[in-house]
Short mmCIF file of C-alpha atoms and ligand atoms in Angstrom, two decimals:
data_model
loop_
_atom_site.label_atom_id
_atom_site.label_comp_id
_atom_site.label_asym_id
_atom_site.label_seq_id
_atom_site.Cartn_x
_atom_site.Cartn_y
_atom_site.Cartn_z
CA MET A 138 10.46 43.14 -29.54
CA THR A 139 7.75 40.48 -31.14
CA LEU A 140 8.72 37.25 -31.38
CA LEU A 141 7.01 34.02 -32.83
CA ALA A 142 8.52 30.78 -31.27
CA ILE A 143 7.84 27.12 -32.18
CA GLU A 144 8.40 24.02 -30.25
CA THR A 145 7.79 20.37 -31.90
CA SER A 146 10.62 18.80 -29.89
CA CYS A 147 8.39 15.90 -29.05
CA ASP A 148 4.79 15.24 -28.96
CA GLU A 149 3.34 18.70 -28.33
CA THR A 150 2.79 21.14 -31.57
CA SER A 151 3.24 24.51 -29.84
CA VAL A 152 3.20 27.90 -31.18
CA ALA A 153 3.80 31.22 -28.79
CA VAL A 154 3.94 35.00 -29.51
CA VAL A 155 5.85 36.61 -27.06
CA ARG A 156 6.75 40.42 -26.59
CA GLU A 157 8.90 42.09 -24.01
CA GLY A 158 8.91 39.07 -21.32
CA THR A 159 5.13 38.94 -21.99
CA VAL A 160 3.60 35.96 -23.44
CA LEU A 161 0.70 37.08 -25.73
CA SER A 162 -0.34 33.72 -26.80
CA SER A 163 0.61 30.04 -26.50
CA VAL A 164 -1.26 27.18 -28.33
CA VAL A 165 -0.32 23.69 -27.57
CA ALA A 166 -1.80 20.74 -29.67
CA SER A 167 -1.09 17.78 -27.42
CA GLN A 168 -0.63 14.00 -29.22
CA ILE A 169 -1.29 12.35 -26.05
CA GLU A 170 -4.24 10.34 -27.66
CA LEU A 171 -2.68 9.53 -30.62
CA HIS A 172 0.17 7.82 -28.49
CA ALA A 173 -1.66 6.49 -25.98
CA GLU A 174 -2.52 3.19 -27.68
CA TYR A 175 1.16 2.53 -28.21
CA GLY A 176 2.25 3.30 -25.01
CA GLY A 177 4.69 5.90 -25.99
CA VAL A 178 5.29 8.32 -28.20
CA VAL A 179 5.87 6.55 -31.81
CA PRO A 180 8.62 9.10 -33.32
CA GLU A 181 6.99 8.92 -36.92
CA LEU A 182 3.54 9.23 -36.33
CA ALA A 183 4.86 12.77 -33.85
CA ALA A 184 6.29 13.94 -36.93
CA ARG A 185 3.24 13.71 -39.28
CA GLU A 186 1.30 15.05 -36.62
CA HIS A 187 3.06 18.24 -36.43
CA LEU A 188 2.91 18.74 -39.92
CA ARG A 189 -0.86 18.48 -39.54
CA ASN A 190 -0.91 20.59 -36.79
CA PHE A 191 1.12 23.11 -37.10
CA MET A 192 -0.39 25.62 -39.78
CA PRO A 193 -3.80 25.68 -37.55
CA VAL A 194 -1.93 26.05 -34.41
CA ALA A 195 0.58 28.92 -35.77
CA ARG A 196 -2.78 30.81 -37.40
CA THR A 197 -4.48 30.42 -33.95
CA ALA A 198 -1.43 31.63 -32.00
CA LEU A 199 -1.43 35.10 -34.29
CA GLU A 200 -4.85 35.30 -34.12
CA ASN A 201 -5.02 35.10 -29.88
CA ALA A 202 -2.08 37.15 -30.00
CA GLY A 203 -3.78 39.94 -32.23
CA VAL A 204 -0.83 40.01 -34.50
CA GLN A 205 -0.24 40.21 -38.16
CA SER A 206 2.94 38.10 -38.97
CA GLY A 207 4.32 41.57 -40.84
CA VAL A 208 4.72 42.82 -37.40
CA LEU A 209 7.08 39.82 -36.17
CA GLU A 210 10.56 41.22 -35.66
CA ALA A 211 12.12 37.41 -35.13
CA ILE A 212 11.22 33.55 -35.39
CA ALA A 213 12.45 31.44 -32.86
CA ALA A 214 12.34 27.53 -32.82
CA THR A 215 13.42 24.64 -30.61
CA GLN A 216 16.62 22.89 -32.52
CA GLY A 217 17.44 20.44 -30.15
CA PRO A 218 17.42 17.98 -28.26
CA GLY A 219 14.69 15.78 -29.47
CA LEU A 220 13.27 13.52 -31.85
CA PRO A 221 14.76 14.43 -35.18
CA ASN A 222 11.92 14.17 -37.45
CA ALA A 223 9.70 15.88 -35.07
CA LEU A 224 12.44 18.79 -34.55
CA MET A 225 12.59 19.13 -38.25
CA VAL A 226 9.11 20.45 -38.40
CA GLY A 227 9.49 23.08 -36.17
CA LEU A 228 12.73 24.26 -37.29
CA LYS A 229 12.30 24.31 -40.79
CA ALA A 230 8.86 26.13 -40.73
CA ALA A 231 10.90 28.81 -38.59
CA GLN A 232 13.47 28.95 -40.79
CA ALA A 233 11.23 29.51 -43.85
CA MET A 234 8.99 32.32 -42.26
CA ALA A 235 12.06 34.19 -41.34
CA PHE A 236 13.24 34.01 -44.52
CA ALA A 237 10.34 35.09 -46.16
CA LEU A 238 9.91 38.10 -43.62
CA ARG A 239 13.31 38.61 -43.67
CA LYS A 240 13.83 38.59 -40.21
CA PRO A 241 16.43 36.82 -37.80
CA PHE A 242 16.08 33.53 -36.36
CA VAL A 243 17.19 32.14 -33.13
CA GLY A 244 17.58 28.15 -32.52
CA VAL A 245 17.11 27.47 -28.92
CA ASN A 246 18.25 24.35 -26.60
CA HIS A 247 15.11 23.10 -25.24
CA HIS A 248 16.27 22.07 -22.13
CA GLU A 249 17.80 25.97 -21.61
CA ALA A 250 14.21 26.91 -22.26
CA HIS A 251 12.76 24.89 -19.40
CA LEU A 252 15.13 27.12 -16.88
CA TYR A 253 12.85 30.05 -17.85
CA SER A 254 9.37 28.73 -17.54
CA PRO A 255 9.25 29.22 -13.80
CA TRP A 256 9.89 32.80 -14.38
CA ILE A 257 7.06 33.26 -17.28
CA VAL A 258 4.48 34.20 -14.94
CA GLY A 259 4.66 37.59 -12.83
CA ASN A 260 3.49 41.07 -12.83
CA PRO A 261 5.69 42.45 -14.71
CA PRO A 262 6.61 39.15 -16.37
CA MET A 263 10.19 37.76 -15.90
CA ALA A 264 10.81 40.99 -13.40
CA ASP A 265 12.08 38.31 -10.83
CA PHE A 266 14.27 36.40 -12.83
CA ALA A 267 17.10 38.88 -12.15
CA SER A 268 16.75 38.81 -8.01
CA PHE A 269 17.13 35.07 -7.96
CA GLN A 270 20.24 34.49 -9.56
CA PRO A 271 21.98 32.06 -9.27
CA ASN A 272 19.65 29.27 -8.32
CA VAL A 273 19.35 25.55 -8.57
CA SER A 274 16.96 24.47 -11.07
CA LEU A 275 15.56 20.82 -11.65
CA ILE A 276 14.32 19.83 -15.10
CA VAL A 277 12.25 16.85 -14.72
CA SER A 278 10.25 15.36 -17.86
CA GLY A 279 9.33 12.14 -19.70
CA GLY A 280 12.60 12.30 -21.50
CA HIS A 281 15.08 14.35 -19.24
CA THR A 282 15.74 14.70 -15.52
CA MET A 283 18.54 17.01 -14.45
CA LEU A 284 20.06 19.54 -11.80
CA VAL A 285 21.23 22.87 -13.44
CA HIS A 286 23.09 25.57 -11.70
CA VAL A 287 21.98 29.00 -12.93
CA GLU A 288 24.67 31.00 -12.23
CA SER A 289 22.94 34.31 -14.42
CA GLU A 290 21.13 35.10 -17.02
CA LEU A 291 22.15 32.72 -20.06
CA LYS A 292 24.93 31.24 -17.89
CA HIS A 293 24.30 28.22 -16.40
CA ARG A 294 26.42 24.76 -15.71
CA VAL A 295 24.46 20.92 -15.52
CA LEU A 296 25.51 19.70 -12.28
CA GLY A 297 24.42 16.28 -13.08
CA SER A 298 21.43 14.06 -14.76
CA THR A 299 19.84 10.61 -15.39
CA ILE A 300 22.17 7.78 -16.26
CA ASP A 301 19.46 6.09 -17.23
CA ASP A 302 15.89 6.43 -17.14
CA ALA A 303 14.15 10.05 -16.65
CA ALA A 304 11.48 10.53 -13.71
CA GLY A 305 8.81 10.63 -16.02
CA GLU A 306 9.43 7.62 -17.78
CA CYS A 307 9.92 6.00 -14.58
CA PHE A 308 6.29 6.90 -13.68
CA ASP A 309 5.19 5.78 -17.14
CA LYS A 310 7.07 2.64 -17.29
CA ALA A 311 5.63 1.63 -13.64
CA ALA A 312 2.15 3.04 -14.64
CA LYS A 313 2.03 0.50 -17.53
CA LEU A 314 3.56 -2.16 -15.07
CA ILE A 315 0.63 -1.85 -12.36
CA GLY A 316 -1.60 -2.15 -15.76
CA LEU A 317 -2.77 2.15 -16.08
CA PRO A 318 -2.80 4.01 -19.06
CA TYR A 319 -0.41 6.04 -20.85
CA PRO A 320 0.97 8.68 -19.83
CA GLY A 321 0.96 6.94 -16.35
CA GLY A 322 2.54 9.98 -14.39
CA PRO A 323 -0.94 11.83 -14.19
CA GLU A 324 -2.79 8.30 -13.08
CA ILE A 325 0.14 7.55 -10.42
CA ASP A 326 -0.56 11.01 -9.14
CA GLN A 327 -4.30 10.81 -8.84
CA LEU A 328 -4.29 7.16 -7.28
CA ALA A 329 -1.58 8.24 -4.99
CA GLY A 330 -3.61 11.32 -3.36
CA GLN A 331 -5.43 8.48 -1.61
CA GLY A 332 -2.99 5.95 -0.88
CA ASN A 333 -0.06 5.46 1.83
CA PRO A 334 3.31 6.07 0.82
CA LYS A 335 4.79 4.20 3.42
CA ALA A 336 2.56 1.16 2.44
CA TYR A 337 5.43 -0.53 0.58
CA ASP A 338 9.52 0.24 0.57
CA PHE A 339 11.07 0.59 -3.01
CA PRO A 340 14.59 1.62 -3.46
CA ARG A 341 15.84 5.72 -3.66
CA PRO A 342 18.30 5.45 -6.21
CA MET A 343 21.64 7.21 -5.85
CA LEU A 344 20.16 9.20 -2.87
CA ARG A 345 23.42 9.02 -1.01
CA ASP A 346 25.53 9.02 -4.07
CA ALA A 347 27.91 12.47 -3.42
CA ASN A 348 26.75 13.62 -6.67
CA ASP A 349 23.79 15.43 -8.57
CA ASP A 350 23.27 12.52 -11.14
CA PHE A 351 19.91 10.48 -11.03
CA SER A 352 19.33 6.80 -11.74
CA PHE A 353 15.35 5.50 -12.09
CA SER A 354 15.84 2.06 -14.15
CA GLY A 355 16.33 0.27 -11.01
CA LEU A 356 13.35 1.73 -9.43
CA LYS A 357 11.07 0.46 -12.42
CA THR A 358 12.57 -2.97 -12.04
CA SER A 359 12.02 -3.52 -8.63
CA VAL A 360 8.17 -2.67 -9.48
CA ARG A 361 8.13 -5.20 -11.64
CA TYR A 362 9.50 -7.99 -9.01
CA PHE A 363 6.81 -6.43 -6.63
CA ILE A 364 3.93 -7.21 -8.94
CA ARG A 365 5.29 -10.64 -9.80
CA ASP A 366 5.59 -11.50 -6.44
CA ASN A 367 2.59 -9.71 -4.95
CA PRO A 368 -0.23 -9.88 -8.00
CA ASP A 369 -3.15 -9.20 -5.69
CA VAL A 370 -1.97 -5.40 -4.93
CA VAL A 371 -3.05 -4.40 -8.44
CA GLU A 372 -6.58 -6.21 -7.97
CA ASN A 373 -7.21 -4.37 -4.82
CA LEU A 374 -7.95 -0.43 -5.12
CA GLN A 375 -6.60 0.50 -1.57
CA LYS A 376 -3.71 -1.43 -2.07
CA LEU A 377 -3.27 -0.40 -5.76
CA ARG A 378 -3.50 3.32 -4.25
CA ASP A 379 -0.53 2.47 -1.70
CA LEU A 380 1.64 0.99 -4.38
CA CYS A 381 1.01 4.23 -6.39
CA ALA A 382 1.69 6.58 -3.41
CA SER A 383 4.73 4.23 -2.34
CA VAL A 384 6.46 4.66 -5.80
CA GLN A 385 5.60 8.07 -6.16
CA ALA A 386 7.33 8.58 -2.61
CA ALA A 387 10.72 6.96 -3.81
CA ILE A 388 10.83 9.27 -7.04
CA VAL A 389 9.66 12.63 -5.19
CA GLU A 390 12.19 11.74 -2.19
CA VAL A 391 15.33 11.18 -4.61
CA LEU A 392 14.35 14.59 -6.68
CA VAL A 393 13.85 16.49 -3.72
CA THR A 394 16.70 15.74 -1.48
CA LYS A 395 19.06 15.93 -4.42
CA THR A 396 17.84 19.12 -5.43
CA ILE A 397 17.94 20.66 -1.72
CA ARG A 398 21.52 19.17 -0.91
CA ALA A 399 22.73 20.69 -4.55
CA ALA A 400 21.24 24.42 -3.51
CA ASN A 401 22.55 24.01 -0.03
CA ARG A 402 26.03 23.08 -1.42
CA LEU A 403 26.28 25.76 -3.52
CA GLY A 404 24.81 28.33 -1.30
CA VAL A 405 22.01 29.67 -3.43
CA ASN A 406 18.90 30.71 -2.01
CA CYS A 407 16.20 29.94 -4.71
CA VAL A 408 15.50 26.75 -6.16
CA THR A 409 13.05 26.32 -9.33
CA ALA A 410 11.50 23.00 -11.13
CA SER A 411 9.96 22.84 -14.44
CA GLY A 412 9.06 19.92 -17.10
CA GLY A 413 6.26 17.76 -16.88
CA VAL A 414 6.68 16.00 -13.59
CA THR A 415 6.72 19.06 -12.03
CA CYS A 416 2.95 18.55 -12.28
CA ASN A 417 3.18 16.12 -9.46
CA SER A 418 1.30 16.79 -6.59
CA ALA A 419 3.28 15.18 -4.30
CA LEU A 420 6.89 16.68 -6.07
CA ARG A 421 4.98 20.44 -5.54
CA LYS A 422 4.04 19.57 -1.93
CA ALA A 423 7.67 18.31 -1.00
CA LEU A 424 9.42 20.79 -2.74
CA THR A 425 7.54 23.22 -1.00
CA GLU A 426 7.91 22.08 2.40
CA ALA A 427 11.57 21.52 1.87
CA CYS A 428 12.28 24.89 0.70
CA GLN A 429 10.32 26.66 3.76
CA ARG A 430 12.45 24.31 5.82
CA LYS A 431 15.66 25.38 4.61
CA ASN A 432 14.55 29.01 4.00
CA LEU A 433 15.05 28.61 0.24
CA THR A 434 12.77 30.82 -2.22
CA LEU A 435 10.73 28.10 -4.67
CA ARG A 436 9.88 28.89 -7.92
CA LEU A 437 7.40 26.27 -9.80
CA ALA A 438 6.64 26.62 -13.05
CA GLU A 439 2.75 27.01 -13.78
CA LYS A 440 1.49 23.69 -14.47
CA SER A 441 0.68 24.81 -17.91
CA LEU A 442 3.84 25.76 -18.58
CA CYS A 443 5.61 22.60 -16.94
CA THR A 444 4.92 20.41 -20.00
CA ASP A 445 6.43 21.25 -23.18
CA ASN A 446 5.44 24.51 -24.59
CA ALA A 447 6.69 27.28 -26.94
CA ALA A 448 6.22 30.21 -24.64
CA MET A 449 9.24 29.27 -22.81
CA ILE A 450 11.05 28.90 -26.60
CA GLY A 451 9.97 32.50 -27.12
CA ILE A 452 10.93 33.80 -23.55
CA LEU A 453 14.75 32.30 -23.95
CA ALA A 454 15.05 33.75 -27.56
CA GLU A 455 14.06 36.97 -26.70
CA ARG A 456 16.72 37.53 -23.90
CA LYS A 457 19.29 36.08 -26.05
CA LEU A 458 18.23 38.74 -28.91
CA LEU A 459 18.44 41.30 -26.16
CA HIS A 460 21.69 40.54 -25.11
CA GLU A 461 22.59 40.45 -28.49
CA MET A 462 23.64 36.51 -28.76
CA ALA A 463 24.46 35.41 -32.29
CA THR A 464 21.45 34.53 -34.70
CA THR A 465 21.14 31.31 -36.04
CA PRO A 466 21.91 30.67 -39.81
CA LEU A 467 18.53 30.05 -42.00
CA ASP A 468 20.35 26.80 -42.84
CA ALA A 469 21.40 25.43 -39.48
CA GLU A 470 20.18 21.74 -39.09
CA ILE A 471 18.50 20.27 -35.67
CA MET A 472 20.52 19.13 -33.08
CA PRO A 473 18.71 16.00 -31.87
CA GLY A 474 21.31 14.99 -29.48
CA TRP A 475 22.45 18.63 -28.31
CA ALA A 476 23.18 18.22 -24.32
CA LEU A 477 22.96 21.33 -22.40
CA ALA A 478 26.29 21.91 -20.94
O1 LIG B 574 7.64 17.94 -20.35
P1 LIG B 574 6.73 16.46 -20.65
O2 LIG B 574 5.37 16.93 -21.28
O3 LIG B 574 7.20 16.09 -21.74
C1 LIG B 574 8.72 15.44 -22.17
O4 LIG B 574 8.57 14.48 -21.65
O5 LIG B 574 9.74 16.53 -22.66
O6 LIG B 574 6.58 15.64 -19.58
C2 LIG B 574 5.59 14.67 -19.85
C3 LIG B 574 6.10 13.36 -18.82
C4 LIG B 574 5.25 12.15 -18.66
O7 LIG B 574 6.45 11.18 -18.56
C5 LIG B 574 4.25 12.43 -17.63
O8 LIG B 574 4.16 10.93 -17.08
C6 LIG B 574 4.81 13.30 -16.57
O9 LIG B 574 5.42 14.12 -17.58
N1 LIG B 574 3.67 13.74 -15.75
C7 LIG B 574 3.74 13.47 -14.51
C8 LIG B 574 2.64 14.21 -13.97
N2 LIG B 574 1.86 14.72 -15.14
C9 LIG B 574 2.92 14.66 -16.63
N3 LIG B 574 4.12 12.68 -13.66
C10 LIG B 574 3.99 12.64 -12.46
N4 LIG B 574 2.62 13.23 -12.04
C11 LIG B 574 2.18 13.89 -12.58
N5 LIG B 574 0.92 14.90 -12.23
ZN1 LIG B 575 10.85 19.27 -22.29
#
């Protein structure tokens, strides 16, 4: 089956062509620079930029895959959750293509698609996926932080999620307080590389709570008070690196501890992680070490597949079609608040 997939839920315009679990092409036009001057994603600008980017990105994805639109057998798009106007661009484009080509349309949950991104790379692609279920999957990005129990293919249960800010949001807001440019996650990661993670003590919110939920707004607030009380820290490069390393260590410890605890409790032997924050070098290292200690197999999404992309949308849509799950009506609407259950 050859399938074209579209992702426009936030600030990445992405189109991919997928065939039998293989990603033939995946093109991502990032809007990071557009939103940087506002210090965060501006929804209306994001939607307009998707409109501008969509055709060139789609053309390039088809060209890179060496595929003509006539051979496409299905069209998929993110239906939710996400920014309403941004979602609408990709969803309506996908439905129009499916209508014109007289092919089925599949609307996909963005978070469910993240569950598949760690398995995309492999030889043959997706081959390992079947052997590593059930698993516990951490989805961690600017908009979401959740732990999911993947029981079997297309069957999962959300164990917990953030009750306030997402981990990526905490990275970005802390970075802003420190005076670093948006998006702050990669900036903190880089500076933290030469800092001492034990220099300053920041809270580990909900670390000891007997549930799988997260909370990061208090950590952000403690960074705000710390800078107010210690303004010299951001003026001195080494202290700044130590501050970044200490904030990062707090976020990473919570994410890793709660992920491993859930995996142990549920008796799974595999842990996966995806979403933009999974690019973070300290998180990748800490998860790797923790999984080694606990004899758990770890699958981290490749960095290019951690951030939002249409390849994961296409892979999930193809699995749904292979399992004869119902296709989505051509007049289905966006679902901006579509929570993964
Ligand atoms: O998945 P993503 O591209 O978009 C969504 O939010 O859905 O994730 C973006 C988030 C931002 O908050 C960004 O700061 C964070 O991922 N991020 C990182 C790193 N790279 C991206 N956070 C920490 N360290 C990184 N290396
Ligand atoms: Zn995402």
